[in-house]
Structures are given as structure tokens and as C-alpha cells.
mmCIF file of C-alpha atoms in Angstrom:
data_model
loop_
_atom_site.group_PDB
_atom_site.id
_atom_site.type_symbol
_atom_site.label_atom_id
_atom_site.label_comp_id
_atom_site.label_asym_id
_atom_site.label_seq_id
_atom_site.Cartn_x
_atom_site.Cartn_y
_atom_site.Cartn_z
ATOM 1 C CA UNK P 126 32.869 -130.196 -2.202
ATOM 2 C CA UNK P 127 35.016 -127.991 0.153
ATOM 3 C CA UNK P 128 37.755 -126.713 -0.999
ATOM 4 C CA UNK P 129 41.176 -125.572 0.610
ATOM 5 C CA UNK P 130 42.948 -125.871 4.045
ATOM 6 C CA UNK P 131 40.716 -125.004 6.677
ATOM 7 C CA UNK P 132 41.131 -124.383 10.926
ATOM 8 C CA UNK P 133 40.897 -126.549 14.070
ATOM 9 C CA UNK P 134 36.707 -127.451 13.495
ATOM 10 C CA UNK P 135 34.545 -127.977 10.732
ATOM 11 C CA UNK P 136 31.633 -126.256 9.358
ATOM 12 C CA UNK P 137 28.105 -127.366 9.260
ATOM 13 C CA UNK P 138 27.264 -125.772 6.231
ATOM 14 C CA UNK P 139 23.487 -123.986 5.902
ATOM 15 C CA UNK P 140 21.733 -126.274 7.668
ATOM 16 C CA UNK P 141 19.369 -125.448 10.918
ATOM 17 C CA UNK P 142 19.800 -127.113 14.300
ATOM 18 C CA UNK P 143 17.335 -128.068 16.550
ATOM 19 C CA UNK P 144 17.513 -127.159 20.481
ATOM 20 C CA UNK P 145 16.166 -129.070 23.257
ATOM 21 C CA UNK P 146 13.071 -127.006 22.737
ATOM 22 C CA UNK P 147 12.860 -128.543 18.985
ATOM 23 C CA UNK P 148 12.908 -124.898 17.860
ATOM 24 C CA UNK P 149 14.563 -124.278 14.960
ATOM 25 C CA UNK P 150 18.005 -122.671 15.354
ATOM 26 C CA UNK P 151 19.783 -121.020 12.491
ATOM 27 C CA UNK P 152 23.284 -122.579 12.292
ATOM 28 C CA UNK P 153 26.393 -120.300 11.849
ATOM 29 C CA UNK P 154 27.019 -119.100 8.205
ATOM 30 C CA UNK P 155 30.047 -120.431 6.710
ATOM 31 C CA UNK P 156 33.150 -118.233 6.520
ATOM 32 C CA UNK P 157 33.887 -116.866 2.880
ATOM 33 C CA UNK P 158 36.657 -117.944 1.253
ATOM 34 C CA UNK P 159 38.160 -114.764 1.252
ATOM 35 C CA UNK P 160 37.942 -114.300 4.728
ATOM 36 C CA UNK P 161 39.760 -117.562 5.544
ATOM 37 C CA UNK P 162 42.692 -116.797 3.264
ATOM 38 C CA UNK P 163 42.856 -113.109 5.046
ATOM 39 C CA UNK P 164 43.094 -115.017 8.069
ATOM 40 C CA UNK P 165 45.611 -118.010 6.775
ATOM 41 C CA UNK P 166 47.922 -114.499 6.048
ATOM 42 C CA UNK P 167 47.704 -113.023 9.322
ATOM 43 C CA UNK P 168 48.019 -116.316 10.777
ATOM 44 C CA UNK P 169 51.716 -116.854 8.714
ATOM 45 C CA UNK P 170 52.503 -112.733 9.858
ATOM 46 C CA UNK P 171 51.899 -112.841 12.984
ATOM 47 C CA UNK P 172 52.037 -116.352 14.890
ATOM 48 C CA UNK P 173 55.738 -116.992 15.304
ATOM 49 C CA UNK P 174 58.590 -114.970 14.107
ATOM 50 C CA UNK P 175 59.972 -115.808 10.393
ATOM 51 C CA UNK P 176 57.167 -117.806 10.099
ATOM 52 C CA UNK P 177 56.662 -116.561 6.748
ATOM 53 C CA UNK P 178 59.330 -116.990 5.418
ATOM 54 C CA UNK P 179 59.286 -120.689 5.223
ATOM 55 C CA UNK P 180 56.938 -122.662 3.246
ATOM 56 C CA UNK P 181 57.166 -125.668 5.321
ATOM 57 C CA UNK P 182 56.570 -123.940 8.816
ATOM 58 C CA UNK P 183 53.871 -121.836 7.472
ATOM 59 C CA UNK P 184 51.764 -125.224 5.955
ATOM 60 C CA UNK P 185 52.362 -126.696 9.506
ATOM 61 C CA UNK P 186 51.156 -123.661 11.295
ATOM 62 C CA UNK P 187 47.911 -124.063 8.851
ATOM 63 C CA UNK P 188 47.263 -128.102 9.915
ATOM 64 C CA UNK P 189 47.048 -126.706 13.472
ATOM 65 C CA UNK P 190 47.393 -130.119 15.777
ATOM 66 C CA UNK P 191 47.661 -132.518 13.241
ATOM 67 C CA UNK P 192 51.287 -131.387 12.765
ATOM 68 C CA UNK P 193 52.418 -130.982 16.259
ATOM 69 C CA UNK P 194 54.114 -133.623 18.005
ATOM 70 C CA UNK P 195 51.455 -135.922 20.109
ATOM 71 C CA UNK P 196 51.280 -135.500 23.608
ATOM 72 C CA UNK P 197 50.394 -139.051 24.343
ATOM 73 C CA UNK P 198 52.043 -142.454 22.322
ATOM 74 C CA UNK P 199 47.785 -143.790 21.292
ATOM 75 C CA UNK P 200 47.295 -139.953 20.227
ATOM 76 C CA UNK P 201 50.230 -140.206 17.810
ATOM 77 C CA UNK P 202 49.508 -143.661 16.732
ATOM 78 C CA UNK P 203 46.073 -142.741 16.044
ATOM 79 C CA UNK P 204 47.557 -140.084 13.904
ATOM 80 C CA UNK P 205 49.833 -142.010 12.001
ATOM 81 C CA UNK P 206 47.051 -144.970 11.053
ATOM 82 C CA UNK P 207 44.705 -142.232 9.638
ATOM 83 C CA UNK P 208 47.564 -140.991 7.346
ATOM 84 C CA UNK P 209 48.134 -144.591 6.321
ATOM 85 C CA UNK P 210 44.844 -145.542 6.269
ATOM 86 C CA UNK P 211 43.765 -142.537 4.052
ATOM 87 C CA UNK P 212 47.194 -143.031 1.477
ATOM 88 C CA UNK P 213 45.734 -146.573 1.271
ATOM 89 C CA UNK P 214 42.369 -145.534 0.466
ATOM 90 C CA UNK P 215 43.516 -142.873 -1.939
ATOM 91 C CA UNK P 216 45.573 -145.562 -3.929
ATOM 92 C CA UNK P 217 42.730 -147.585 -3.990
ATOM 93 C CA UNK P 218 40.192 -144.933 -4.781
ATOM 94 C CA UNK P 219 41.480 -141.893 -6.044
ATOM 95 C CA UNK P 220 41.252 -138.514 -3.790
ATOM 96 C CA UNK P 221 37.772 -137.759 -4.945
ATOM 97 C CA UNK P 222 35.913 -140.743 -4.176
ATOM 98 C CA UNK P 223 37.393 -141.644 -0.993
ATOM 99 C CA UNK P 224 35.207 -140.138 1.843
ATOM 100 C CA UNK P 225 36.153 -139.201 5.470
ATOM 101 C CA UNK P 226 33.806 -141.806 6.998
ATOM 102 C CA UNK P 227 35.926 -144.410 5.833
ATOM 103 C CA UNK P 228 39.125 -143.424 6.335
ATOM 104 C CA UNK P 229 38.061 -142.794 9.743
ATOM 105 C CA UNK P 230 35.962 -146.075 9.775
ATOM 106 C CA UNK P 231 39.192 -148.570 8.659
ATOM 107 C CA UNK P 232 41.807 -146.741 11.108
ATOM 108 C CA UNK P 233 39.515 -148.051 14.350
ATOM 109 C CA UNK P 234 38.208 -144.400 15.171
ATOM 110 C CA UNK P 235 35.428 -142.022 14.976
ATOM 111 C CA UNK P 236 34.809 -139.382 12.268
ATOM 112 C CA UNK P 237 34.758 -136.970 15.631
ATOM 113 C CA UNK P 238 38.524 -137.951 16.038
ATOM 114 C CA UNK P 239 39.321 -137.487 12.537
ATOM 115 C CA UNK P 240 38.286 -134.127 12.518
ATOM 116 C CA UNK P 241 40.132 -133.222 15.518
ATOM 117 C CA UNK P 242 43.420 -133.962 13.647
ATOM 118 C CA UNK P 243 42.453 -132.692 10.005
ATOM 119 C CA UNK P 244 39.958 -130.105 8.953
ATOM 120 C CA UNK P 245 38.819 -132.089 5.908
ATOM 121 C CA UNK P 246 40.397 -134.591 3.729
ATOM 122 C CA UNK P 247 42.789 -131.593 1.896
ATOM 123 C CA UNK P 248 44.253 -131.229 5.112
ATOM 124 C CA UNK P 249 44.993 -134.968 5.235
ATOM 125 C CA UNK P 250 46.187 -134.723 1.912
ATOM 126 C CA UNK P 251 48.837 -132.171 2.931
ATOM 127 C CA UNK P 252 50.152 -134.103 6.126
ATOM 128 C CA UNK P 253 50.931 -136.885 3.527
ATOM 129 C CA UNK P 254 52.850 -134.387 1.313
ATOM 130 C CA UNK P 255 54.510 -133.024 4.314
ATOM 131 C CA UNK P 256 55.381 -136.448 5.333
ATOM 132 C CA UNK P 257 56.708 -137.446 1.838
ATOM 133 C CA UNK P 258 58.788 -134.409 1.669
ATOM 134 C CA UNK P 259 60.106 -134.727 5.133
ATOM 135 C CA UNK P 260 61.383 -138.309 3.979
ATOM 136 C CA UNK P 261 62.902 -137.690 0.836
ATOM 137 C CA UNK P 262 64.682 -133.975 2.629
ATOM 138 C CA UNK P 263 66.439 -136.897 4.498
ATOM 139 C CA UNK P 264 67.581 -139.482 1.585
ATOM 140 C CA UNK P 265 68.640 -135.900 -0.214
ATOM 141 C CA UNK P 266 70.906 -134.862 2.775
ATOM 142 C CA UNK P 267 72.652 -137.950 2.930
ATOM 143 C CA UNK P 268 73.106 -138.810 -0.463
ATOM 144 C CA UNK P 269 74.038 -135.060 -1.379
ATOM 145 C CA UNK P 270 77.243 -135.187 1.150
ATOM 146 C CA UNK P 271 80.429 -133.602 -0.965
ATOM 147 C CA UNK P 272 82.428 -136.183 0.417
ATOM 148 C CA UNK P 273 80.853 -139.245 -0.971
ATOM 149 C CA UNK P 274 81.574 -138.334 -4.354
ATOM 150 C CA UNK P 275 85.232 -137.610 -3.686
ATOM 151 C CA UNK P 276 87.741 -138.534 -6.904
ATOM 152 C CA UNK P 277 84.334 -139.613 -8.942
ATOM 153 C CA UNK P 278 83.087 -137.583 -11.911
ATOM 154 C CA UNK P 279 79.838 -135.672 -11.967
ATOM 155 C CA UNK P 280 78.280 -138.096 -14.641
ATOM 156 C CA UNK P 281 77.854 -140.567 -11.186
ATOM 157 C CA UNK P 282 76.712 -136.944 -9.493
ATOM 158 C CA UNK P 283 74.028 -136.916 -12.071
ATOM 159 C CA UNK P 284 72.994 -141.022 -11.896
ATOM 160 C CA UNK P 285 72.783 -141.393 -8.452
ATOM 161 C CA UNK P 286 70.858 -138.270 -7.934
ATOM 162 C CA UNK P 287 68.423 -139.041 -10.771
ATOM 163 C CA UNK P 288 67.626 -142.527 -9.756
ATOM 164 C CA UNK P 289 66.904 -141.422 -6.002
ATOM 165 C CA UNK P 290 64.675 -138.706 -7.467
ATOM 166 C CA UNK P 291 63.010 -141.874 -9.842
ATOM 167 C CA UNK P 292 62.417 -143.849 -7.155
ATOM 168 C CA UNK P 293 60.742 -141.607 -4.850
ATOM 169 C CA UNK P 294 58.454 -140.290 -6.990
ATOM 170 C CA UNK P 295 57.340 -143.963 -8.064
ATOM 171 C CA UNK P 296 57.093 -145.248 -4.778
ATOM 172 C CA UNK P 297 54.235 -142.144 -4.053
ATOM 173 C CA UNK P 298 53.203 -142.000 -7.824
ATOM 174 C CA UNK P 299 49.514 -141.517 -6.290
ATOM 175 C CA UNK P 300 50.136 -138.669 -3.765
ATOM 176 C CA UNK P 301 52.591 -137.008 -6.179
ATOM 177 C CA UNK P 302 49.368 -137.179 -8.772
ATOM 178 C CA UNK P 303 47.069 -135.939 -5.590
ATOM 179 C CA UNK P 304 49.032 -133.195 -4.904
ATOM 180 C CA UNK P 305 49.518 -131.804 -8.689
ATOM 181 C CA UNK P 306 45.797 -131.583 -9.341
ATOM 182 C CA UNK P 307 45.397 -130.342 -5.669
ATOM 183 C CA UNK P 308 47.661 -127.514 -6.932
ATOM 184 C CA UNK P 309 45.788 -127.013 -10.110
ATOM 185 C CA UNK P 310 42.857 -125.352 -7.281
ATOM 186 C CA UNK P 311 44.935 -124.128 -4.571
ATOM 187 C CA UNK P 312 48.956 -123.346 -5.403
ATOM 188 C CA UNK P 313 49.333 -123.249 -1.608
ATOM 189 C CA UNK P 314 49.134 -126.989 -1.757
ATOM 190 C CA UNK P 315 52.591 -127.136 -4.028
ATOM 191 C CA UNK P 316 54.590 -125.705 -0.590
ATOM 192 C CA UNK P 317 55.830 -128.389 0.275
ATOM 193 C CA UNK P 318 57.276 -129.582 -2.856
ATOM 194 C CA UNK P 319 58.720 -126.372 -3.795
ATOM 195 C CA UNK P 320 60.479 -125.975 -0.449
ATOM 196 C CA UNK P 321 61.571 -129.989 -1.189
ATOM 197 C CA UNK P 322 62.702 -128.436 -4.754
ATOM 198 C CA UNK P 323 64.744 -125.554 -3.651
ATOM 199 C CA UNK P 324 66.288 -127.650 -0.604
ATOM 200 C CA UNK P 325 67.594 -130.199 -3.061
ATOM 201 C CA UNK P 326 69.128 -127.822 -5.673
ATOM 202 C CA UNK P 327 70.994 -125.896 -2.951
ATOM 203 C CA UNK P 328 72.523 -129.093 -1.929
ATOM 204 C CA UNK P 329 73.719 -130.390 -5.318
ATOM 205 C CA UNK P 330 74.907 -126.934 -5.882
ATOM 206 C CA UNK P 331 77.156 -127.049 -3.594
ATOM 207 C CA UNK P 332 78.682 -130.465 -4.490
ATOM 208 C CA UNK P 333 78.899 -129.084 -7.684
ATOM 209 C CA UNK P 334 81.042 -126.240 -7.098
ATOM 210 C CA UNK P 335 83.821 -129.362 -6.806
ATOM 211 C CA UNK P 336 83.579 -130.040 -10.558
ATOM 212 C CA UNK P 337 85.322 -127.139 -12.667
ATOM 213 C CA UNK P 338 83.371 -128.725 -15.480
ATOM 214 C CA UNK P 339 80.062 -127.396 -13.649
ATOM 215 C CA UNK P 340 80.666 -125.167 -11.062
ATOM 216 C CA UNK P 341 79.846 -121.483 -13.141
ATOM 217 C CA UNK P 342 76.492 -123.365 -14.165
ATOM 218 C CA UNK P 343 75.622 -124.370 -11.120
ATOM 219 C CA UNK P 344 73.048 -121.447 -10.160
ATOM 220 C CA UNK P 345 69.626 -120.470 -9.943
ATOM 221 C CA UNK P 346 67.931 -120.809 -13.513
ATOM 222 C CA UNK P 347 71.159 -122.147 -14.981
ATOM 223 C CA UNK P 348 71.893 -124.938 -16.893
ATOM 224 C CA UNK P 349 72.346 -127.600 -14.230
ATOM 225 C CA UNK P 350 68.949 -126.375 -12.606
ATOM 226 C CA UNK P 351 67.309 -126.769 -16.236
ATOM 227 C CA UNK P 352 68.735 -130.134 -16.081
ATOM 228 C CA UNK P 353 67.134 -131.154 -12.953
ATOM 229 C CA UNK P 354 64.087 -129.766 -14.270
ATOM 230 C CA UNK P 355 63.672 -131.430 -17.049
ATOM 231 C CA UNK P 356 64.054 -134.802 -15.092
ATOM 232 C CA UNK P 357 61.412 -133.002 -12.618
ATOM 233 C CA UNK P 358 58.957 -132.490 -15.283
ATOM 234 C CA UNK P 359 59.261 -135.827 -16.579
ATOM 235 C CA UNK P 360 58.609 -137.677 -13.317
ATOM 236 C CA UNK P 361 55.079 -135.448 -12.973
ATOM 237 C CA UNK P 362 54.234 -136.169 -16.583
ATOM 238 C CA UNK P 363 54.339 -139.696 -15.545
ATOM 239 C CA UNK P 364 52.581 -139.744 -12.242
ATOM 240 C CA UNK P 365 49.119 -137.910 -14.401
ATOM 241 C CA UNK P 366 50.058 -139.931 -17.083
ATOM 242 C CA UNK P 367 48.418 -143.427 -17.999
ATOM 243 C CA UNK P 368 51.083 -146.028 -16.569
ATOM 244 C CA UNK P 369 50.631 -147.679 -20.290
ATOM 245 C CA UNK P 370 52.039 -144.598 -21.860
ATOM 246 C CA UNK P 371 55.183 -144.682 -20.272
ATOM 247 C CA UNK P 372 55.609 -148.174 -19.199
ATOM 248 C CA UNK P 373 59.351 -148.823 -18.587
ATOM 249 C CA UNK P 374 60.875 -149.579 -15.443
ATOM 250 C CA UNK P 375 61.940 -147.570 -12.554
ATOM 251 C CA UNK P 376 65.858 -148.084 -13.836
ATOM 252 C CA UNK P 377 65.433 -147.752 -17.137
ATOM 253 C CA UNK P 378 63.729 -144.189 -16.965
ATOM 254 C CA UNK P 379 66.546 -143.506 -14.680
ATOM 255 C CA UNK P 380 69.308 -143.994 -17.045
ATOM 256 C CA UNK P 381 67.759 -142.744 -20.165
ATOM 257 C CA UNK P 382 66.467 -139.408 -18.223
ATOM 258 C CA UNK P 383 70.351 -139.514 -16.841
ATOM 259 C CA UNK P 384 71.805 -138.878 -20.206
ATOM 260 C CA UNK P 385 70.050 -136.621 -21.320
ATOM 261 C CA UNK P 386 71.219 -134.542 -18.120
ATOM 262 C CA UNK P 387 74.668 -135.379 -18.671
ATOM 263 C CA UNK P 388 74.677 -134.832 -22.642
ATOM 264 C CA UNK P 389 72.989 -131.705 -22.478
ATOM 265 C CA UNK P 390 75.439 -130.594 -19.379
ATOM 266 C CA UNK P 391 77.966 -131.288 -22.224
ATOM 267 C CA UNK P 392 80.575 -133.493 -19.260
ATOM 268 C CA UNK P 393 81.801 -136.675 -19.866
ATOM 269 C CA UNK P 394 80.302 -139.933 -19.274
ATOM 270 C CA UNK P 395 80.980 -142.787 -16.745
ATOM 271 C CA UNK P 396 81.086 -146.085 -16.250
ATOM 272 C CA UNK P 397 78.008 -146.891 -13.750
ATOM 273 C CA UNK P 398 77.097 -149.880 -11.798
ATOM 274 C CA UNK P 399 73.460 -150.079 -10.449
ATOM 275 C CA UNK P 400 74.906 -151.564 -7.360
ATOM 276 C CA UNK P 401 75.808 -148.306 -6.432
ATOM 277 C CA UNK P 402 72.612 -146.574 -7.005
ATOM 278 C CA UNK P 403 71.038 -145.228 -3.995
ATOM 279 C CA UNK P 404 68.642 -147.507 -1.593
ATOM 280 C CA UNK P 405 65.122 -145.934 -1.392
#
């Protein structure tokens, strides 16, 4: 099984080709694995400047195409029904068993067009983490605005941010699950989240530094970011986990993982109505 984010192309493995002749043509040995990560780092270094330093910019540069904005509107919506198509298939499946030729074979296209928009199904698997981050960067940013918590205590800072995080991980329990085991092989494939992670801290940092009660824990590695990550660690627990284990709903989780936050923060508690919990 190939393994890891690969360039424009695909390889043919150690088979021979046959020429016009029907002579038998050696095909083109595969590139180590050593040589394509040597070449993912010069690729980060030296493409665009500051590329490397940021995660998200560097994964695009390493999807090539598939991240770039489409040239033509049936390019794009070709592009767009293969990530569908292969989140479908991957809910329905699992990662490992669902195979290229389908995903291409469901969307209406060939395998051919496929790979001239992913390298392999990991890099498929990326563009759907990319996508899912890019989505809930936006939900964050809005809900995360200083003035929409004006004259309300940080308890409702802590509910309303917890339930959005709740509900976004459920609604992509599967890709969320993809994703951690496709970290377990290659870290490179957590980018995405961590740069998602370190976005969304930053922003409820700042609205924090409006609540005396929080605002000299509200750092790096403090005790509001241990709070967060507690919550954080629950939600992947339960997307590996069997639903059975930790069957309660969406809501519910919220709340109870919501207390804890705010009883271990040590603030007061307030009075919360799920009609103002964020729409996701």
C-alpha cells in the first residue's frame, strides 16, 4: 500500500512495459522514500517565500493542482464531486478498503482524471482535512469576535465554544478518525489540524484577556489551553472510539465536557440556554 503524500503523477511500481516492438522495457524505479521527503523539504524552502513557515501553505504546496483554484467551472466541479464522492465512500467503507477506481468510478470520471488532481488516495484524504479545517477556521472567526460576548461571563465563553468544537467534530467523526490514524504513519498529515489548533487558541486568547478572572491564564501551555485540551482529547477519543462506548448526544457531551472546563478554570457558572448555542 503506498504510503505518504506524493507529486503531480503516479508511479508504476516494478513492473516492465512493453513498446510497440513488444520488447520488454524496464519501467522507472520508484523514488525512495527518503528521497521524496528530501524533496517535499526543498520544495517548502524554496518554492515561495515564508512558505515554511505555515503549515497550511506548505500541505497545499504538497497537493500540487488539486489545491489551486480551477481554471475552468467543470474542472472545479469535477474536483469538488471526487472529494464528496470519496468522504462518502470513506464513511461507508473505511479509508482502507475504499479503492481509487471507485471513487473515481461514482463521481462520473476516469481514474486518469483522478490522478491528475490527487497523487493517491492520502492526498485525497488531506484535501478533505484541508477542507474541514478551512470550514471550521471560519465558524471559529465568527464566533470568537470579542464583541459578541460583551457584559456576558466567560462560563458562556466556555459553552458556546465547546459545543461548536462538539459539533464539528461529530459532523466529520469519520475524517477526524481518518486523519488520526493517518497521523499515527505520517505526522505531516496532523498539519492541518494543528494549524486549526493554534488558530483557535490565539483567538479565544484574546477574548479572554477581557475577563480579569482569566486573562494571566490565558497563554501558551496554561491553564485555559489545558482546558481546551482536555475537551480536544476527548472529542478524538470518541471519533476512534466505538460509538457504543460513549453514546450520549452531541449536547449532552457538550455540557458535561463544559463543566469540567469551567470548574477546573475555577470561574463562576452561568445560566445557559441552548438556543444560544452556536449553529453548525
Amino acid at each position: 500500500m503506498r504510503t505518504g503524500i506524493r507529486f503531480a503523477g503516479f508511479s508504476w511500481g516494478a513492473t516492465s512495459l512493453r513498446n510497440e516492438a513488444d520488447t520488454v522495457r524496464p519501467a522507472a524505479p520508484k523514488r525512495r522514500t527518503a528521497e521524496r521527503a528530501v524533496a517535499r523539504r526543498t520544495t517548502a524552502v524554496t518554492d515561495d517565500k515564508g512558505l515554511a513557515d505555515d503549515p497550511l501553505r506548505e500541505g497545499r504546496r504538497r497537493l500540487g493542482v488539486v489545491l489551486k483554484p480551477a481554471a475552468q467551472a467543470r474542472s472545479r466541479n469535477k474536483l469538488e464531486r471526487l472529494l464528496e464522492v470519496g468522504q462518502m465512500l470513506m464513511v461507508e467503507v473505511g479509508f482502507d478498503r475504499m479503492r481509487v477506481v471507485d471513487i473515481a468510478e461514482r463521481a462520473g470520471c476516469s481514474t486518469g482524471a483522478f490522478y491528475q488532481r490527487f497523487a493517491d488516495k492520502e492526498a485525497l484524504l488531506e484535501a478533505l482535512a484541508q477542507r474541514f479545517v478551512e470550514r471550521a477556521l471560519g465558524i471559529m472567526d465568527e464566533l470568537l469576535l470579542p464583541e459578541r460576548f460583551e457584559g456576558q461571563p466567560f462560563a458562556v465563553v466556555i459553552r458556546r465554544v465547546v459545543i461548536a468544537m462538539v459539533r464539528l467534530v461529530s459532523t466529520d467523526a469519520v475524517l477526524v478518525r481518518e486523519v488520526v490514524r493517518a497521523s499515527l504513519r505520517d505526522i505531516g498529515s496532523w498539519a492541518y489540524f494543528s494549524t486549526l489548533r493554534d488558530h483557535f487558541m490565539e483567538r479565544l486568547f484574546t477574548v479572554a484577556k477581557d475577563y480579569p478572572a482569566v486573562a494571566d491564564r490565558a497563554y501558551s501551555a496554561g491553564p485555559l489551553d489545558l482546558g481546551v485540551q482536555l475537551v480536544l482529547s476527548a472529542l478524538l477519543s470518541r471519533s476512534l472510539a466505538d460509538p457504543r462506548i460513549l453514546a450520549i448526544a452531541d449536547d449532552d457531551l457538550a455540557a458535561e465536557l463544559a463543566t469540567a472546563v469551567i470548574r477546573y478554570l475555577a470561574i463562576e457558572d452561568a445560566a445557559w440556554d441552548p438556543a444560544d448555542s452556536p449553529v453548525i
